[in-house]
Amino acid sequence: MRNNSFEWLKLDNAAKIFPGQNSRAWSNVFRVGVQLKEDIDPEILRRALDKTLKRIPGFAVRIRNGFFWHYFEKNPEECPIMPDIKNLCYRINFKENKGYLFRLYYHGNRISVDIYHALSDGYGGSVFLSTLVGEYLRLKGHSISHNKVVLDVNEPPRKEEIEDAYDRYACSRVKYNRNDKWVYHSIGTKLPPHMCNYVIGIMSFRQVHEISKKYGVTVTELFAAILLDVHYRKQLRESKKQREVSVQIPVNLRKAFPSETLRNFVLCLRVKIDPNMGEYTFEEILRSVSLQLRLVNDPKFLNSMMTQNMKIE
């Protein structure tokens, strides 16, 4: 299936919620980036981007309003490339950036892409960035191999890469029950509009992986437990009335359902603890998180969630 000609695309099931939530309070934009060993040449980056957008045309779109819905159409404009800014991940304005739903930045030796979530998920964004960087390095004279993450820009795009995988796989006869309680929301200092506060930390993946192996859990389960533990103890200090503490973990559905889509194909699994049931040690939280995630991270359960989302649509 090499024919990938399209003039417009329907938004996938996950993407449809984001245009209505696009506000100053909630940008629905995420960032992926990479650092190289030498400063970025914007002219070569421009050439690499043009080739990458021809290979991944699902990113070369703008959003339009239908009568009751939004849709993507091909964007004929040249996508801007900009020096990086301090206010990363600010909201996408559909009339700015020549209509593109991602912003490409460079600073020193770093390339960053801010991506509107209606366009793609973290996996699709990482494939886009990896392909872009791979082509940039080839244009700089380096030998870069191709694989599932670094695509060959000289190949034609694949139709499977722009499919709505939710629509393809949602077929469960079981209705997923979304009967969730009100949960704890962390109290903090509200920043002025158009400002963000971020912390950069660098850690060794090898050491983190060793810690997770020591506990017999995955790295995802370890970080989820740390987040739960932090907010569990924060709520204990703030209030006598205790609510459930919850964290949502995005799951790449491509591991459970074979799909090559570079659009959204992710579900968020909810893990939680209830402080009213008693005190928790970190080890108890970690064990609970691991059990919860492994129970629901099952293709049949995930399919019931997908199917319910499609019914809501």
XYZ file of C-alpha atoms in Angstrom:
313
model
C 0.000 0.000 0.000
C 2.188 2.762 -1.306
C -0.512 5.120 -2.587
C -0.676 7.960 -0.093
C -2.348 10.729 -2.054
C -4.814 12.694 0.049
C -6.258 16.184 0.025
C -7.840 16.012 3.479
C -7.975 13.697 6.494
C -10.442 13.126 9.302
C -9.041 13.665 12.779
C -8.422 10.384 14.568
C -10.402 9.455 17.661
C -7.876 10.895 20.136
C -7.283 14.060 18.095
C -10.927 15.152 18.068
C -10.914 16.297 21.688
C -8.013 18.741 21.328
C -9.342 21.569 19.076
C -12.124 22.311 21.558
C -9.612 22.448 24.436
C -7.082 24.697 22.696
C -6.861 27.592 25.148
C -4.381 29.670 27.123
C -4.913 27.383 30.098
C -4.295 24.120 28.240
C -2.075 24.072 25.173
C -2.092 20.318 24.368
C 1.414 20.750 22.940
C 4.367 18.494 23.743
C 8.041 18.778 22.850
C 10.628 16.334 21.558
C 14.231 17.332 20.963
C 17.742 16.127 20.279
C 21.212 17.513 20.897
C 24.014 17.015 18.373
C 27.764 17.502 18.736
C 27.950 20.686 16.648
C 25.849 23.808 16.115
C 22.841 23.537 13.833
C 23.035 24.874 10.268
C 19.524 26.278 9.579
C 19.929 26.097 5.793
C 20.688 22.381 5.895
C 17.914 21.904 8.453
C 15.538 23.552 5.960
C 16.506 21.085 3.236
C 16.131 18.161 5.633
C 12.677 19.372 6.739
C 11.399 19.719 3.166
C 12.435 16.128 2.417
C 11.010 14.831 5.688
C 7.596 16.426 5.081
C 7.413 14.739 1.685
C 8.159 11.401 3.374
C 5.772 12.028 6.304
C 2.946 14.073 4.723
C 0.726 13.581 7.768
C 2.709 16.408 9.387
C 2.375 18.692 6.333
C -1.214 19.652 7.123
C -3.274 22.489 8.570
C -6.555 22.240 10.458
C -9.863 23.430 9.014
C -13.374 23.856 10.391
C -16.166 21.781 8.914
C -19.849 22.338 9.644
C -19.743 20.410 12.933
C -16.202 19.089 12.939
C -12.516 19.738 12.239
C -10.388 18.103 9.576
C -6.836 18.236 8.200
C -5.971 19.365 4.700
C -2.663 19.526 2.843
C -0.655 22.616 3.655
C 1.026 24.054 0.522
C 3.050 26.652 2.468
C 6.709 26.322 3.426
C 7.019 25.433 7.108
C 8.950 28.058 9.140
C 12.174 27.221 11.012
C 12.866 29.437 14.016
C 15.501 30.069 16.679
C 14.352 28.521 19.958
C 12.364 30.512 22.511
C 12.036 30.492 26.290
C 8.262 29.960 26.247
C 8.222 26.409 24.949
C 5.022 24.453 24.267
C 2.764 27.492 24.156
C -0.623 26.978 22.522
C -0.974 26.451 18.791
C -2.719 29.291 16.999
C -4.195 27.821 13.830
C -3.585 31.083 11.941
C 0.080 31.386 12.901
C 3.153 29.450 11.763
C 1.636 29.329 8.249
C -0.982 26.941 9.588
C 1.432 24.160 10.574
C 0.567 22.239 13.727
C 4.157 21.815 14.836
C 6.939 24.354 15.393
C 10.554 23.563 14.534
C 13.258 25.324 16.571
C 17.045 25.286 16.721
C 19.450 26.652 19.319
C 23.173 25.954 19.416
C 23.467 22.208 18.867
C 19.831 21.434 19.718
C 16.834 20.752 17.451
C 13.388 20.873 19.097
C 9.881 20.257 17.796
C 6.720 21.443 19.604
C 3.853 19.249 18.372
C 0.106 19.826 18.736
C -1.351 16.600 20.111
C -4.142 16.466 17.530
C -1.413 15.851 14.953
C 0.399 12.928 16.565
C 1.465 11.223 19.788
C 4.902 10.832 21.334
C 5.849 7.881 19.130
C 4.841 9.615 15.900
C 6.622 12.773 17.024
C 9.820 10.853 17.789
C 9.753 9.157 14.369
C 9.273 12.548 12.691
C 12.168 14.102 14.628
C 14.452 11.065 14.181
C 13.826 11.022 10.432
C 14.463 14.775 10.232
C 17.709 14.538 12.214
C 18.838 11.479 10.253
C 18.404 13.343 6.971
C 20.090 16.447 8.406
C 23.143 14.391 9.357
C 23.235 12.705 5.933
C 23.190 16.131 4.265
C 26.114 17.036 6.546
C 28.049 14.059 5.142
C 27.449 11.435 7.836
C 26.449 7.826 7.166
C 23.089 7.161 8.858
C 21.224 3.851 8.537
C 17.458 3.565 8.142
C 15.057 1.656 10.366
C 11.498 1.897 11.699
C 12.279 5.116 13.561
C 14.648 6.800 11.090
C 12.723 6.553 7.816
C 14.283 6.816 4.371
C 13.128 10.153 2.904
C 13.755 8.832 -0.612
C 11.034 6.223 -0.196
C 7.401 7.094 -0.930
C 5.129 7.545 2.096
C 3.022 4.605 3.204
C -0.754 4.724 3.453
C -0.582 2.755 6.717
C 1.292 5.649 8.337
C -1.747 7.959 8.156
C -4.441 5.454 9.109
C -6.807 5.959 12.044
C -5.731 2.854 13.958
C -8.465 3.344 16.577
C -11.107 2.915 13.890
C -9.278 -0.131 12.518
C -8.969 -2.071 15.777
C -11.866 -1.011 18.051
C -14.188 -4.017 18.032
C -14.822 -5.084 21.634
C -18.298 -6.169 22.746
C -17.515 -5.147 26.326
C -18.385 -1.629 27.470
C -15.551 -0.097 29.510
C -16.810 1.479 32.747
C -15.421 4.980 33.388
C -16.836 5.337 36.899
C -13.905 7.286 38.383
C -13.941 9.278 41.630
C -12.803 12.858 42.111
C -9.068 12.756 42.760
C -6.479 14.991 44.375
C -5.300 18.036 42.391
C -1.984 19.498 43.457
C -2.107 23.081 44.730
C 0.600 25.402 43.434
C 1.406 28.927 42.299
C -0.454 29.985 39.163
C 1.806 31.476 36.506
C 0.776 34.451 34.355
C -0.589 33.624 30.869
C 1.952 32.660 28.206
C 4.573 31.729 30.798
C 5.914 28.348 31.808
C 8.259 27.027 34.447
C 10.304 23.966 33.652
C 13.072 22.022 35.323
C 15.745 20.156 33.365
C 17.344 17.116 34.938
C 19.862 14.683 33.487
C 20.173 11.133 34.740
C 21.826 7.924 33.613
C 19.332 5.536 32.038
C 21.608 2.638 32.973
C 21.439 3.560 36.657
C 17.681 4.141 36.525
C 17.233 0.796 34.808
C 19.320 -0.909 37.475
C 17.075 0.561 40.207
C 13.931 -0.620 38.433
C 15.435 -4.102 38.017
C 16.251 -4.194 41.719
C 12.559 -3.652 42.513
C 11.408 -6.002 39.732
C 9.455 -3.302 37.864
C 9.728 -1.386 34.596
C 11.135 2.141 34.347
C 7.602 3.420 33.599
C 6.240 1.750 36.729
C 9.106 3.210 38.788
C 8.461 6.796 37.647
C 4.684 6.416 38.058
C 5.203 5.254 41.649
C 7.537 8.190 42.352
C 4.895 10.638 41.080
C 2.204 8.987 43.192
C 4.433 8.990 46.263
C 5.265 12.701 45.881
C 1.624 13.791 45.572
C 0.420 11.330 48.207
C 2.757 12.909 50.770
C 2.010 16.430 49.538
C -1.721 15.929 50.095
C -1.057 14.571 53.610
C 0.665 17.868 54.473
C -2.023 20.052 52.904
C -5.362 18.664 54.010
C -7.125 16.450 56.512
C -9.626 15.342 53.864
C -7.850 12.834 51.661
C -8.848 11.973 48.085
C -7.510 9.278 45.826
C -4.168 10.146 44.271
C -4.023 9.238 40.598
C -1.537 9.282 37.719
C -2.345 8.648 34.076
C 0.192 6.617 32.119
C 0.153 6.842 28.303
C 0.443 3.442 26.619
C 1.688 3.020 23.046
C -0.975 0.782 21.502
C 1.320 -0.214 18.623
C 2.850 -2.802 20.971
C -0.524 -4.533 21.394
C -2.054 -3.889 17.959
C 0.255 -3.972 14.902
C 0.007 -0.578 13.232
C 2.451 1.666 11.389
C 0.421 4.813 11.997
C 2.331 7.998 12.817
C -0.840 9.669 14.052
C -2.285 9.210 17.534
C -2.513 5.625 18.747
C -2.267 5.808 22.517
C -4.468 5.309 25.568
C -3.942 6.599 29.109
C -4.148 4.016 31.885
C -5.032 5.317 35.332
C -3.164 4.058 38.407
C -4.166 5.214 41.879
C -3.892 4.800 45.614
C -6.441 5.725 48.263
C -4.859 7.334 51.396
C -8.045 6.589 53.353
C -7.131 2.913 53.286
C -4.058 3.568 55.436
C -0.447 4.685 55.214
C 1.690 3.670 52.248
C 5.406 3.092 52.034
C 7.103 3.739 48.708
C 7.594 -0.003 48.217
C 3.840 -0.578 48.717
C 2.999 2.147 46.185
C 5.446 0.643 43.703
C 3.983 -2.838 44.111
C 0.436 -1.494 43.692
C 1.347 0.470 40.553
C 3.036 -2.549 38.992
C 0.040 -4.801 39.681
C -2.469 -2.231 38.375
C -0.601 -1.566 35.139
C 0.040 -5.220 34.392
C -3.621 -6.049 35.011
C -5.045 -3.473 32.575
C -2.201 -3.411 30.019
C -3.844 -6.263 28.135
C -5.030 -6.169 24.488
C -8.610 -7.183 25.335
C -8.919 -4.573 28.093
C -7.316 -1.906 25.902
C -9.705 -2.784 23.083
C -12.690 -2.245 25.376
C -11.346 1.232 26.214
C -10.816 2.019 22.525
C -14.298 0.797 21.622
C -15.914 2.907 24.345
C -14.007 5.984 23.109
C -15.256 5.345 19.577
C -18.835 5.037 20.867
C -18.498 8.387 22.678
C -17.263 9.921 19.419
